[in-house]
């Protein structure tokens, strides 16, 4: 019997969706019939010039488009999008002039404030003039070692308004981690926060700020943003910096479509982080498409995403200003003071689109939270999840305990494309365990090891045609060698993303883990997510991480588990775990070893680091522990006697 979807949109919701209006627009403009999403997606990848030109027009990009949409459209890398265009990212985000709320900010439950669109524009104009007076101009790098506050957005918009390039790291990064990133791009100015709250405690950042500024290879300007009160006076403070730029009309430096906008940093767990350069036009047009069509964000909607300024979801969140949405910012621990603080935020500020990580949803489930009963979430239309694959149990939990009538969109892409390959669709049903659809204009496929599309098995996530949000390249990679090696070495003229995936019968996607973390016992490829999905069903297990250990000329599966307080890994629990995996996956998924640990290492954005654990188990050094939020957890995997037999 075919399983029913978890959720289906009503006919009214389908009719009112931006995606429905856009489809009709395409049918009229291009005299085509697009009766369903698969036909729309196919048309979008078969007709890239017409599609992306229509996105520019329908989503309302501000700028001069020019007549040519793409040069070298079959070349990857090498395609040139909108080569005649001129536009400015900040101009598009600051299009709204009103006293309506633009940004709502909570720093845990300790500090709160709001900015209207007009107040935001005024602050950006002051910061813009201050940057110009400080000698910052087009192409210069401006960095933020900042918390997720309104001032971070102001600084970014001011920098990009004059054609400067923005990059950021969150203040929980250590000094070496920040230097590994910023030193590669030589910023002319660095904004820092004086501290932040985490779990109710104040964390002072001034000592780290001074260490970063002293150790940067190139001296630069230093501006401190006081977290609790931005008008506070101190040395090199935000208030004094703004005072050198008197308010005035905003001016925007329109730049080519491929002009650098953001430098994004890879996690850096296998060496120094890659400096991935994203373009003004590519970022903007992709985000507008994803926000308005895939997320159904409309003017005055309220978008929240739990993120820091060190994760690409911050950039994705901020771009929603271009769709005239209100941004809801949160900085700190998601469970500070109360396990339901983020739901308090969603209720109080009538959030329409709530974004978080798969781990947060799993943690809410494990904690037995029931927001549908405890909170008024009547305004909530969409719930986004990313960071790691969302387990089937978490899909059920959302509909049973958070909200029965919500569009749940598990999304996946990454820093590499500052957006998504597969994501949500407000006009389609939600099937358990699946990302709903492939992104419009993205020729996404799954390739077998021979480089052929596969639908009967899992494969490597690829994109077979160029797309506008591909990186311009890597910083200081003049010949493009590192860029090509990162994505195009596996398959000729095809982007290979590094995820191990399955395209489903519903034309959706299941993520089975990272390709470089795929297990290979007996020569059979197994995605780690397949094991996590089963282990997470066991109440005694808080979280887990699985690796392949080289053993007797083969690979054996090793599962590490963190257990609830009071639980121990005895034979009975180990048997329960193995039985769950054997019955609901396959015998090949069953771990040869199960080992209890106290903690699991993860990146600053919350992703568990299978490769780092694998290196520790095999006695290899972890090259860059500065990229980890909790590097001390690596010691739990060293010299484990259980793994020597």
Coordinates of C-alpha atoms in Angstrom, one line a residue:
X1 CA 0.0 0.0 0.0
X2 CA 1.3 3.4 -1.0
X3 CA 2.1 5.6 2.1
X4 CA 0.1 8.8 2.2
X5 CA 2.0 12.2 2.4
X6 CA 2.3 13.8 5.8
X7 CA 0.9 17.1 4.5
X8 CA -0.8 18.5 1.5
X9 CA -1.5 22.1 0.7
X10 CA -5.1 23.2 0.4
X11 CA -6.3 24.3 -3.0
X12 CA -6.5 27.9 -1.6
X13 CA -2.9 27.7 -0.5
X14 CA -1.8 26.4 -3.9
X15 CA -3.8 29.1 -5.7
X16 CA -2.3 31.9 -3.6
X17 CA 1.3 30.7 -3.8
X18 CA 3.9 32.9 -5.5
X19 CA 5.0 29.8 -7.4
X20 CA 1.6 29.4 -9.0
X21 CA 1.5 33.0 -10.2
X22 CA 5.1 32.6 -11.5
X23 CA 4.1 29.5 -13.4
X24 CA 1.2 31.3 -15.1
X25 CA 3.5 34.2 -15.9
X26 CA 5.9 31.8 -17.7
X27 CA 3.1 30.1 -19.6
X28 CA 1.9 33.5 -20.9
X29 CA 5.4 35.0 -21.6
X30 CA 6.8 31.9 -23.4
X31 CA 3.7 30.3 -24.7
X32 CA 4.3 27.0 -22.9
X33 CA 2.2 24.5 -20.9
X34 CA 3.5 23.8 -17.4
X35 CA 0.8 21.6 -15.8
X36 CA 2.8 20.5 -12.8
X37 CA 6.1 21.1 -10.9
X38 CA 8.1 18.4 -12.8
X39 CA 7.3 20.1 -16.1
X40 CA 8.1 23.5 -14.7
X41 CA 11.5 22.2 -13.3
X42 CA 12.3 20.5 -16.6
X43 CA 11.5 23.7 -18.6
X44 CA 13.7 25.7 -16.2
X45 CA 16.8 23.6 -16.7
X46 CA 16.2 23.2 -20.5
X47 CA 15.8 26.9 -21.0
X48 CA 18.2 28.6 -18.6
X49 CA 18.4 32.0 -20.4
X50 CA 14.6 32.4 -20.5
X51 CA 14.2 31.0 -17.0
X52 CA 16.7 33.3 -15.2
X53 CA 15.6 36.3 -17.2
X54 CA 12.1 35.7 -16.0
X55 CA 13.3 35.3 -12.4
X56 CA 14.9 38.7 -12.7
X57 CA 11.7 40.3 -13.9
X58 CA 9.1 38.4 -11.8
X59 CA 11.1 38.6 -8.5
X60 CA 11.8 42.3 -9.0
X61 CA 15.6 42.7 -9.1
X62 CA 16.6 46.4 -9.1
X63 CA 19.3 47.2 -11.7
X64 CA 20.1 47.3 -15.4
X65 CA 19.6 43.7 -16.7
X66 CA 21.1 44.2 -20.2
X67 CA 20.1 42.1 -23.2
X68 CA 22.3 39.0 -22.8
X69 CA 21.5 36.5 -20.1
X70 CA 24.4 34.0 -20.4
X71 CA 27.6 33.5 -22.3
X72 CA 29.2 30.0 -22.6
X73 CA 26.1 28.4 -21.1
X74 CA 27.4 24.9 -21.5
X75 CA 30.8 25.6 -19.8
X76 CA 31.3 24.7 -16.1
X77 CA 33.1 26.6 -14.7
X78 CA 33.2 29.4 -17.2
X79 CA 29.5 30.4 -17.9
X80 CA 29.0 34.2 -17.6
X81 CA 25.6 35.3 -16.3
X82 CA 24.1 38.6 -17.2
X83 CA 27.4 40.0 -18.5
X84 CA 25.8 43.4 -19.3
X85 CA 24.0 43.8 -16.0
X86 CA 24.7 46.4 -13.3
X87 CA 23.2 46.1 -9.8
X88 CA 23.8 46.5 -6.1
X89 CA 22.9 44.0 -3.5
X90 CA 22.2 46.5 -0.7
X91 CA 20.0 48.6 -3.0
X92 CA 17.8 45.6 -3.5
X93 CA 17.6 44.8 0.2
X94 CA 16.9 48.4 1.2
X95 CA 14.1 49.0 -1.3
X96 CA 11.4 49.4 1.4
X97 CA 10.9 52.9 2.8
X98 CA 8.4 52.8 5.7
X99 CA 8.1 52.8 9.5
X100 CA 7.1 49.1 9.5
X101 CA 9.4 46.7 11.4
X102 CA 12.4 45.5 9.4
X103 CA 14.4 43.7 12.1
X104 CA 13.4 42.2 15.4
X105 CA 16.3 41.1 17.7
X106 CA 16.5 38.9 20.8
X107 CA 19.8 38.3 22.5
X108 CA 18.5 35.3 24.4
X109 CA 16.1 36.8 26.9
X110 CA 18.6 39.4 28.0
X111 CA 18.4 42.2 25.4
X112 CA 15.8 43.0 22.8
X113 CA 15.3 45.7 20.2
X114 CA 13.7 46.5 16.8
X115 CA 14.5 48.6 13.8
X116 CA 12.0 50.0 11.2
X117 CA 12.9 50.0 7.6
X118 CA 13.5 53.8 7.7
X119 CA 15.7 53.4 10.8
X120 CA 17.7 50.7 9.0
X121 CA 18.2 52.9 6.0
X122 CA 19.3 55.8 8.2
X123 CA 21.9 53.7 10.0
X124 CA 23.2 52.2 6.7
X125 CA 23.6 55.7 5.3
X126 CA 25.6 56.8 8.3
X127 CA 27.8 53.6 8.2
X128 CA 28.2 54.0 4.4
X129 CA 29.6 57.5 4.8
X130 CA 31.8 56.5 7.7
X131 CA 33.3 53.7 5.6
X132 CA 33.9 56.1 2.7
X133 CA 35.5 58.6 5.1
X134 CA 37.7 55.8 6.4
X135 CA 39.0 55.1 2.9
X136 CA 37.0 51.9 2.2
X137 CA 35.9 51.5 -1.4
X138 CA 34.9 49.0 -4.1
X139 CA 36.6 45.7 -3.9
X140 CA 38.0 46.2 -0.4
X141 CA 37.2 43.5 2.2
X142 CA 35.2 44.4 5.3
X143 CA 35.0 41.6 7.9
X144 CA 32.7 41.0 10.8
X145 CA 33.7 39.1 13.9
X146 CA 30.2 39.7 15.2
X147 CA 27.1 38.4 16.9
X148 CA 23.8 38.0 15.0
X149 CA 22.6 41.6 15.8
X150 CA 21.0 44.3 13.7
X151 CA 24.3 46.2 13.6
X152 CA 25.9 43.2 11.8
X153 CA 23.3 43.7 9.0
X154 CA 23.8 47.4 9.0
X155 CA 27.6 47.0 8.6
X156 CA 27.2 44.4 5.8
X157 CA 24.7 46.5 3.9
X158 CA 26.9 49.6 4.2
X159 CA 29.9 47.7 2.9
X160 CA 28.1 46.1 0.0
X161 CA 26.4 49.4 -0.9
X162 CA 29.7 50.8 -2.0
X163 CA 30.9 47.7 -3.7
X164 CA 33.0 46.3 -0.9
X165 CA 33.2 42.6 -0.1
X166 CA 31.8 41.2 3.2
X167 CA 32.9 38.2 5.2
X168 CA 32.0 37.2 8.7
X169 CA 32.7 34.8 11.6
X170 CA 30.8 34.4 14.8
X171 CA 32.3 35.5 18.1
X172 CA 32.5 32.0 19.5
X173 CA 35.4 31.3 17.0
X174 CA 38.8 31.2 18.6
X175 CA 41.5 33.6 17.6
X176 CA 43.3 31.1 15.4
X177 CA 40.1 30.2 13.7
X178 CA 39.4 33.8 12.8
X179 CA 42.9 34.4 11.6
X180 CA 42.8 31.3 9.4
X181 CA 39.9 33.0 7.7
X182 CA 40.4 36.7 7.7
X183 CA 44.2 36.7 7.1
X184 CA 43.6 35.0 3.7
X185 CA 41.6 38.0 2.4
X186 CA 43.4 40.9 4.1
X187 CA 40.4 43.0 5.3
X188 CA 40.7 46.8 5.4
X189 CA 38.3 47.0 8.4
X190 CA 37.0 44.6 11.0
X191 CA 33.8 45.0 13.0
X192 CA 33.9 43.1 16.3
X193 CA 31.4 42.6 19.1
X194 CA 32.4 43.3 22.7
X195 CA 30.7 40.1 23.9
X196 CA 27.5 38.1 23.8
X197 CA 25.1 36.0 25.9
X198 CA 25.2 32.3 25.9
X199 CA 22.9 30.2 28.1
X200 CA 22.3 33.2 30.3
X201 CA 26.0 34.0 30.8
X202 CA 27.9 37.0 29.5
X203 CA 30.9 36.1 27.3
X204 CA 33.5 38.9 27.0
X205 CA 35.2 39.1 23.6
X206 CA 37.5 42.0 24.1
X207 CA 40.6 40.0 24.8
X208 CA 40.1 37.9 21.6
X209 CA 39.3 41.0 19.6
X210 CA 42.7 42.6 20.6
X211 CA 44.5 39.3 19.8
X212 CA 43.0 39.1 16.3
X213 CA 43.8 42.7 15.5
X214 CA 47.4 42.4 16.8
X215 CA 48.0 39.2 14.8
X216 CA 46.5 40.1 11.4
X217 CA 49.2 40.3 8.8
X218 CA 47.9 43.5 7.4
X219 CA 47.0 46.3 9.9
X220 CA 43.4 47.5 9.5
X221 CA 40.7 49.6 11.1
X222 CA 38.9 48.1 14.2
X223 CA 35.4 49.0 15.2
X224 CA 33.7 47.5 18.3
X225 CA 29.9 47.1 18.4
X226 CA 28.6 47.0 22.0
X227 CA 26.2 44.1 22.2
X228 CA 23.8 45.3 24.9
X229 CA 23.7 48.9 23.9
X230 CA 25.0 50.0 20.5
X231 CA 25.0 53.7 21.6
X232 CA 27.5 52.9 24.4
X233 CA 30.8 54.7 24.2
X234 CA 34.2 52.9 24.4
X235 CA 37.4 52.9 22.5
X236 CA 37.0 52.4 18.8
X237 CA 33.2 52.1 19.3
X238 CA 30.4 51.8 16.8
X239 CA 28.8 55.1 18.0
X240 CA 32.0 57.1 17.4
X241 CA 32.5 55.4 14.0
X242 CA 29.0 56.3 12.8
X243 CA 29.5 59.9 13.9
X244 CA 32.2 60.5 11.3
X245 CA 29.5 59.8 8.6
X246 CA 26.7 62.3 8.8
X247 CA 23.3 60.9 7.6
X248 CA 22.3 61.6 4.0
X249 CA 20.6 60.0 1.0
X250 CA 21.7 56.5 0.4
X251 CA 23.9 56.0 -2.6
X252 CA 24.5 52.7 -4.3
X253 CA 27.5 51.6 -6.4
X254 CA 26.1 49.4 -9.1
X255 CA 28.6 46.8 -10.1
X256 CA 28.7 43.9 -12.6
X257 CA 26.6 40.8 -11.9
X258 CA 29.8 38.8 -11.2
X259 CA 31.3 41.4 -8.8
X260 CA 32.4 39.8 -5.5
X261 CA 29.8 40.2 -2.7
X262 CA 30.6 37.6 0.0
X263 CA 33.6 35.5 0.9
X264 CA 32.3 32.4 2.6
X265 CA 34.5 30.0 4.5
X266 CA 34.4 26.2 4.4
X267 CA 34.3 24.4 7.7
X268 CA 38.1 23.9 7.6
X269 CA 38.2 20.6 9.4
X270 CA 40.7 19.1 6.9
X271 CA 43.0 22.2 6.6
X272 CA 42.7 25.9 6.3
X273 CA 39.2 27.0 5.3
X274 CA 38.6 27.5 1.6
X275 CA 37.7 31.2 0.8
X276 CA 34.7 30.8 -1.5
X277 CA 33.8 34.0 -3.4
X278 CA 30.1 34.6 -4.3
X279 CA 28.9 37.2 -6.7
X280 CA 26.4 40.0 -6.2
X281 CA 24.0 38.9 -8.9
X282 CA 24.3 35.2 -8.4
X283 CA 23.6 35.4 -4.7
X284 CA 20.7 37.9 -5.1
X285 CA 18.9 36.2 -7.9
X286 CA 19.1 32.8 -6.3
X287 CA 18.0 34.0 -2.9
X288 CA 15.0 35.8 -4.4
X289 CA 14.0 32.7 -6.3
X290 CA 14.3 30.5 -3.2
X291 CA 12.5 33.0 -0.9
X292 CA 9.7 34.0 -3.1
X293 CA 9.0 30.8 -5.1
X294 CA 10.2 27.9 -2.9
X295 CA 9.5 29.4 0.5
X296 CA 6.5 31.5 -0.5
X297 CA 7.7 34.6 1.4
X298 CA 5.5 37.6 0.8
X299 CA 5.9 41.3 1.8
X300 CA 5.5 41.8 5.6
X301 CA 6.0 38.0 6.3
X302 CA 8.3 37.4 9.3
X303 CA 11.3 35.1 8.7
X304 CA 13.3 33.6 11.5
X305 CA 16.3 31.4 11.1
X306 CA 18.4 30.1 14.0
X307 CA 21.9 30.9 12.8
X308 CA 25.1 32.7 13.6
X309 CA 27.1 35.1 11.3
X310 CA 29.5 32.3 10.7
X311 CA 27.0 30.1 8.8
X312 CA 25.7 30.8 5.3
X313 CA 22.1 30.7 6.6
X314 CA 22.7 34.2 8.0
X315 CA 23.4 35.4 4.5
X316 CA 20.4 33.6 3.2
X317 CA 18.2 35.0 6.0
X318 CA 19.3 38.6 5.5
X319 CA 18.6 38.5 1.7
X320 CA 14.9 38.2 2.6
X321 CA 14.8 42.0 3.0
X322 CA 14.8 42.1 -0.8
X323 CA 11.4 40.4 -0.7
X324 CA 10.2 43.0 1.8
X325 CA 10.1 40.5 4.7
X326 CA 10.7 41.3 8.4
X327 CA 13.8 39.5 9.8
X328 CA 13.6 38.0 13.2
X329 CA 17.1 37.6 14.7
X330 CA 18.1 35.4 17.6
X331 CA 21.6 35.2 19.2
X332 CA 22.6 32.7 21.9
X333 CA 21.6 29.3 23.0
X334 CA 18.4 27.9 21.6
X335 CA 17.5 26.5 25.0
X336 CA 18.6 29.5 27.2
X337 CA 16.6 29.7 30.4
X338 CA 13.7 27.8 28.9
X339 CA 13.5 24.9 26.4
X340 CA 10.8 26.7 24.5
X341 CA 12.4 30.2 24.2
X342 CA 12.5 30.0 20.4
X343 CA 8.8 29.1 20.3
X344 CA 8.2 32.1 22.7
X345 CA 9.9 34.2 20.1
X346 CA 7.8 32.8 17.3
X347 CA 4.6 33.3 19.2
X348 CA 5.3 36.8 20.4
X349 CA 6.4 38.1 17.0
X350 CA 4.0 36.1 14.9
X351 CA 6.7 34.4 12.9
X352 CA 5.4 33.1 9.5
X353 CA 8.6 31.2 8.5
X354 CA 10.6 29.4 11.2
X355 CA 14.1 28.1 10.2
X356 CA 16.3 25.9 12.4
X357 CA 18.5 22.8 12.3
X358 CA 17.6 19.1 12.1
X359 CA 19.4 18.7 15.5
X360 CA 17.2 21.3 17.1
X361 CA 14.0 19.5 16.0
X362 CA 15.5 16.2 17.2
X363 CA 16.4 17.8 20.6
X364 CA 12.8 19.2 21.0
X365 CA 11.5 15.7 20.3
X366 CA 13.8 14.0 22.8
X367 CA 12.9 16.6 25.4
X368 CA 9.2 15.9 24.9
X369 CA 8.2 19.4 23.9
X370 CA 4.7 19.9 22.6
X371 CA 4.7 23.5 21.1
X372 CA 1.3 22.9 19.4
X373 CA -0.3 22.8 22.9
X374 CA 1.9 25.3 24.7
X375 CA 2.1 28.1 22.1
X376 CA 0.0 30.0 19.6
X377 CA 1.6 29.3 16.3
X378 CA -1.3 30.2 14.2
X379 CA 0.7 32.6 12.0
X380 CA 3.4 29.9 11.2
X381 CA 3.1 28.8 7.6
X382 CA 6.5 27.2 6.9
X383 CA 9.1 25.4 9.0
X384 CA 12.6 25.0 7.5
X385 CA 15.2 22.5 8.5
X386 CA 18.8 22.2 7.4
X387 CA 22.4 21.5 8.7
X388 CA 22.0 17.7 8.5
X389 CA 19.4 15.3 7.1
X390 CA 16.0 15.5 8.9
X391 CA 15.1 12.0 10.3
X392 CA 11.7 10.6 9.5
X393 CA 10.9 10.6 13.2
X394 CA 11.5 14.4 13.2
X395 CA 9.1 14.8 10.2
X396 CA 6.4 13.1 12.3
X397 CA 7.3 15.1 15.4
X398 CA 6.8 18.4 13.5
X399 CA 3.3 17.4 12.4
X400 CA 2.2 15.7 15.6
X401 CA 3.7 18.1 18.2
X402 CA 4.6 21.5 16.6
X403 CA 1.9 22.2 14.0
X404 CA -0.3 19.8 12.0
X405 CA -0.9 22.3 9.2
X406 CA 2.6 23.7 8.3
X407 CA 4.7 23.5 5.2
X408 CA 7.8 21.5 6.4
X409 CA 10.7 22.1 4.1
X410 CA 13.9 20.2 4.6
X411 CA 16.5 22.0 2.5
X412 CA 20.0 21.2 1.4
X413 CA 22.8 23.0 -0.4
X414 CA 25.6 24.7 1.4
X415 CA 28.3 27.3 1.7
X416 CA 29.6 26.2 -1.7
X417 CA 26.6 27.7 -3.5
X418 CA 25.3 29.9 -0.6
X419 CA 21.8 28.4 -1.3
X420 CA 20.1 25.0 -2.1
X421 CA 20.1 22.2 -4.6
X422 CA 17.0 20.6 -3.1
X423 CA 14.4 22.3 -1.0
X424 CA 10.7 23.1 -0.3
X425 CA 7.7 23.7 -2.5
X426 CA 4.5 25.2 -1.0
X427 CA 2.3 23.6 -3.7
X428 CA 3.5 20.0 -3.3
X429 CA 2.9 17.4 -0.6
X430 CA 5.4 16.6 2.1
X431 CA 6.6 13.0 2.1
X432 CA 8.3 11.6 5.1
X433 CA 12.1 11.7 5.0
X434 CA 12.2 13.6 1.7
X435 CA 13.3 17.0 0.6
X436 CA 10.3 18.0 -1.6
X437 CA 11.9 19.0 -4.9
X438 CA 14.9 19.9 -6.9
X439 CA 15.5 23.7 -7.1
X440 CA 14.2 25.5 -10.1
X441 CA 17.0 26.2 -12.7
X442 CA 19.3 23.7 -11.0
X443 CA 20.0 20.6 -13.2
X444 CA 20.4 18.4 -10.2
X445 CA 21.0 14.6 -10.6
X446 CA 22.4 11.6 -8.8
X447 CA 25.4 9.9 -10.5
X448 CA 26.7 6.4 -10.1
X449 CA 30.5 5.8 -9.9
X450 CA 30.6 5.6 -13.7
X451 CA 29.1 9.1 -14.0
X452 CA 25.7 7.9 -15.2
X453 CA 22.3 9.1 -13.7
X454 CA 20.8 6.6 -11.3
X455 CA 17.3 6.3 -10.0
X456 CA 17.4 2.7 -8.7
X457 CA 20.2 3.4 -6.3
X458 CA 22.0 6.1 -4.3
X459 CA 24.6 8.2 -6.0
X460 CA 26.7 11.4 -5.8
X461 CA 24.7 14.7 -5.9
X462 CA 25.7 16.5 -9.1
X463 CA 24.6 19.5 -11.1
X464 CA 25.0 19.0 -14.9
X465 CA 24.5 22.6 -16.1
X466 CA 25.9 25.9 -14.9
X467 CA 23.8 28.1 -12.5
X468 CA 24.2 31.7 -11.5
X469 CA 25.1 31.2 -7.9
X470 CA 28.1 29.1 -8.6
X471 CA 31.1 30.7 -6.9
X472 CA 33.2 33.2 -8.9
X473 CA 36.1 31.1 -7.6
X474 CA 38.3 30.9 -4.5
X475 CA 40.3 33.8 -3.1
X476 CA 43.9 33.8 -4.1
X477 CA 43.3 31.0 -6.6
X478 CA 44.2 32.9 -9.8
X479 CA 44.3 29.9 -12.1
X480 CA 41.2 28.3 -10.7
X481 CA 43.1 25.1 -9.9
X482 CA 41.7 24.7 -6.3
X483 CA 38.2 25.6 -7.4
X484 CA 38.2 23.0 -10.2
X485 CA 39.7 20.4 -7.9
X486 CA 37.0 21.0 -5.3
X487 CA 34.0 20.4 -7.6
X488 CA 34.9 19.3 -11.1
X489 CA 37.7 16.7 -10.6
X490 CA 35.3 13.8 -10.3
X491 CA 33.1 14.3 -13.4
X492 CA 34.1 16.4 -16.5
X493 CA 32.1 19.6 -16.8
X494 CA 29.8 18.5 -14.0
X495 CA 29.5 20.0 -10.5
X496 CA 30.0 17.2 -7.9
X497 CA 28.8 18.5 -4.6
X498 CA 30.0 15.7 -2.2
X499 CA 26.6 14.5 -0.9
X500 CA 25.4 10.9 -1.2
X501 CA 21.8 11.1 -2.3
X502 CA 18.8 9.4 -3.7
X503 CA 16.2 10.9 -6.2
X504 CA 12.8 9.6 -5.1
X505 CA 9.8 8.5 -7.1
X506 CA 8.2 11.8 -6.1
X507 CA 11.1 13.7 -7.7
X508 CA 12.3 14.7 -4.3
X509 CA 15.5 13.8 -2.6
X510 CA 16.8 11.9 0.4
X511 CA 20.3 12.8 1.7
X512 CA 22.2 9.8 2.9
X513 CA 25.3 11.7 4.2
X514 CA 28.5 13.2 2.8
X515 CA 30.2 11.2 0.0
X516 CA 33.6 11.4 1.8
X517 CA 32.0 9.9 4.9
X518 CA 30.2 7.1 3.1
X519 CA 30.9 3.7 4.7
X520 CA 32.2 0.9 2.5
X521 CA 32.1 -2.4 4.3
X522 CA 32.7 -5.3 1.9
X523 CA 32.6 -2.9 -1.0
X524 CA 29.0 -1.8 -0.4
X525 CA 28.4 2.0 -0.1
X526 CA 26.3 3.0 2.9
X527 CA 25.3 6.5 3.8
X528 CA 25.8 7.4 7.4
X529 CA 22.3 9.1 7.6
X530 CA 20.7 5.7 7.1
X531 CA 22.2 4.6 10.4
X532 CA 21.4 7.8 12.2
X533 CA 17.8 7.5 11.3
X534 CA 17.5 4.3 13.1
X535 CA 19.7 5.1 16.2
X536 CA 17.7 8.3 16.8
X537 CA 14.6 6.3 17.4
X538 CA 16.1 4.8 20.5
X539 CA 15.1 6.8 23.5
X540 CA 18.3 6.1 25.5
X541 CA 20.5 7.6 22.8
X542 CA 20.9 11.4 22.8
X543 CA 23.0 11.5 19.7
X544 CA 25.5 9.4 17.7
X545 CA 28.3 9.5 15.1
X546 CA 29.3 6.7 12.8
X547 CA 32.6 6.1 10.9
X548 CA 34.3 3.4 8.9
X549 CA 37.4 2.0 10.6
X550 CA 40.1 0.3 8.5
X551 CA 40.3 -3.3 9.9
X552 CA 41.8 -6.5 8.5
X553 CA 41.9 -5.3 4.9
X554 CA 38.3 -4.1 5.0
X555 CA 36.2 -1.4 6.6
X556 CA 34.1 -2.1 9.7
X557 CA 31.3 0.2 10.9
X558 CA 31.9 1.8 14.3
X559 CA 29.0 3.6 16.1
X560 CA 29.7 6.0 18.9
X561 CA 26.7 7.0 21.1
X562 CA 26.0 9.7 23.7
X563 CA 23.4 8.3 26.2
X564 CA 20.9 10.0 28.4
X565 CA 22.0 10.6 32.0
X566 CA 21.7 7.4 34.0
X567 CA 22.0 5.1 31.0
X568 CA 25.0 2.8 30.3
X569 CA 25.9 0.9 27.2
X570 CA 25.2 -2.6 28.4
X571 CA 24.7 -5.7 26.3
X572 CA 20.9 -5.2 26.3
X573 CA 21.1 -1.7 24.9
X574 CA 23.7 -2.7 22.3
X575 CA 21.5 -5.5 21.2
X576 CA 18.5 -3.1 20.9
X577 CA 20.6 -0.7 18.8
X578 CA 21.8 -3.5 16.5
X579 CA 18.3 -5.0 16.1
X580 CA 16.8 -1.7 15.2
X581 CA 19.4 -1.1 12.5
X582 CA 19.2 -4.7 11.2
X583 CA 15.4 -4.7 10.9
X584 CA 14.9 -1.2 9.5
X585 CA 18.0 -0.8 7.3
X586 CA 20.1 -3.9 6.3
X587 CA 22.5 -6.3 8.0
X588 CA 25.4 -4.4 6.4
X589 CA 24.4 -1.3 8.3
X590 CA 24.8 -3.0 11.7
X591 CA 27.9 -1.7 13.5
X592 CA 30.7 -4.1 14.3
X593 CA 31.5 -2.0 17.3
X594 CA 29.3 0.3 19.5
X595 CA 31.2 2.6 21.9
X596 CA 29.8 5.0 24.5
X597 CA 31.3 8.6 24.5
X598 CA 30.6 11.7 26.6
X599 CA 30.4 14.2 23.7
X600 CA 30.6 14.4 19.9
X601 CA 32.7 17.1 18.1
X602 CA 30.8 19.5 15.8
X603 CA 31.5 22.5 13.7
X604 CA 30.5 26.0 14.8
X605 CA 27.3 25.6 12.7
X606 CA 26.4 22.4 14.6
X607 CA 27.4 19.7 12.0
X608 CA 29.0 16.6 13.4
X609 CA 32.5 16.0 12.0
X610 CA 32.8 12.4 10.9
X611 CA 36.1 12.9 9.1
X612 CA 37.8 14.4 12.2
X613 CA 36.6 11.4 14.3
X614 CA 37.8 9.0 11.7
X615 CA 41.2 10.7 11.7
X616 CA 41.5 10.4 15.5
X617 CA 40.5 6.8 15.5
X618 CA 43.2 6.0 12.9
X619 CA 45.8 8.0 14.8
X620 CA 46.0 10.8 12.3
X621 CA 46.1 14.5 13.4
X622 CA 43.1 16.7 13.0
X623 CA 44.6 19.6 11.1
X624 CA 42.3 22.4 12.1
X625 CA 40.6 22.1 15.4
X626 CA 39.8 25.8 15.4
X627 CA 36.9 25.1 13.2
X628 CA 35.2 23.0 15.9
X629 CA 32.8 24.3 18.5
X630 CA 34.0 21.7 21.0
X631 CA 37.4 20.4 20.0
X632 CA 37.9 18.9 23.5
X633 CA 35.4 16.2 22.5
X634 CA 38.0 14.6 20.1
X635 CA 39.8 13.1 23.1
X636 CA 36.9 10.7 23.8
X637 CA 37.8 8.9 20.5
X638 CA 41.6 8.6 21.1
X639 CA 43.1 5.2 21.8
X640 CA 39.9 3.4 22.5
X641 CA 40.7 -0.1 23.6
X642 CA 37.4 -1.3 22.2
X643 CA 38.7 -0.6 18.7
X644 CA 41.9 -2.5 19.0
X645 CA 40.2 -5.9 18.8

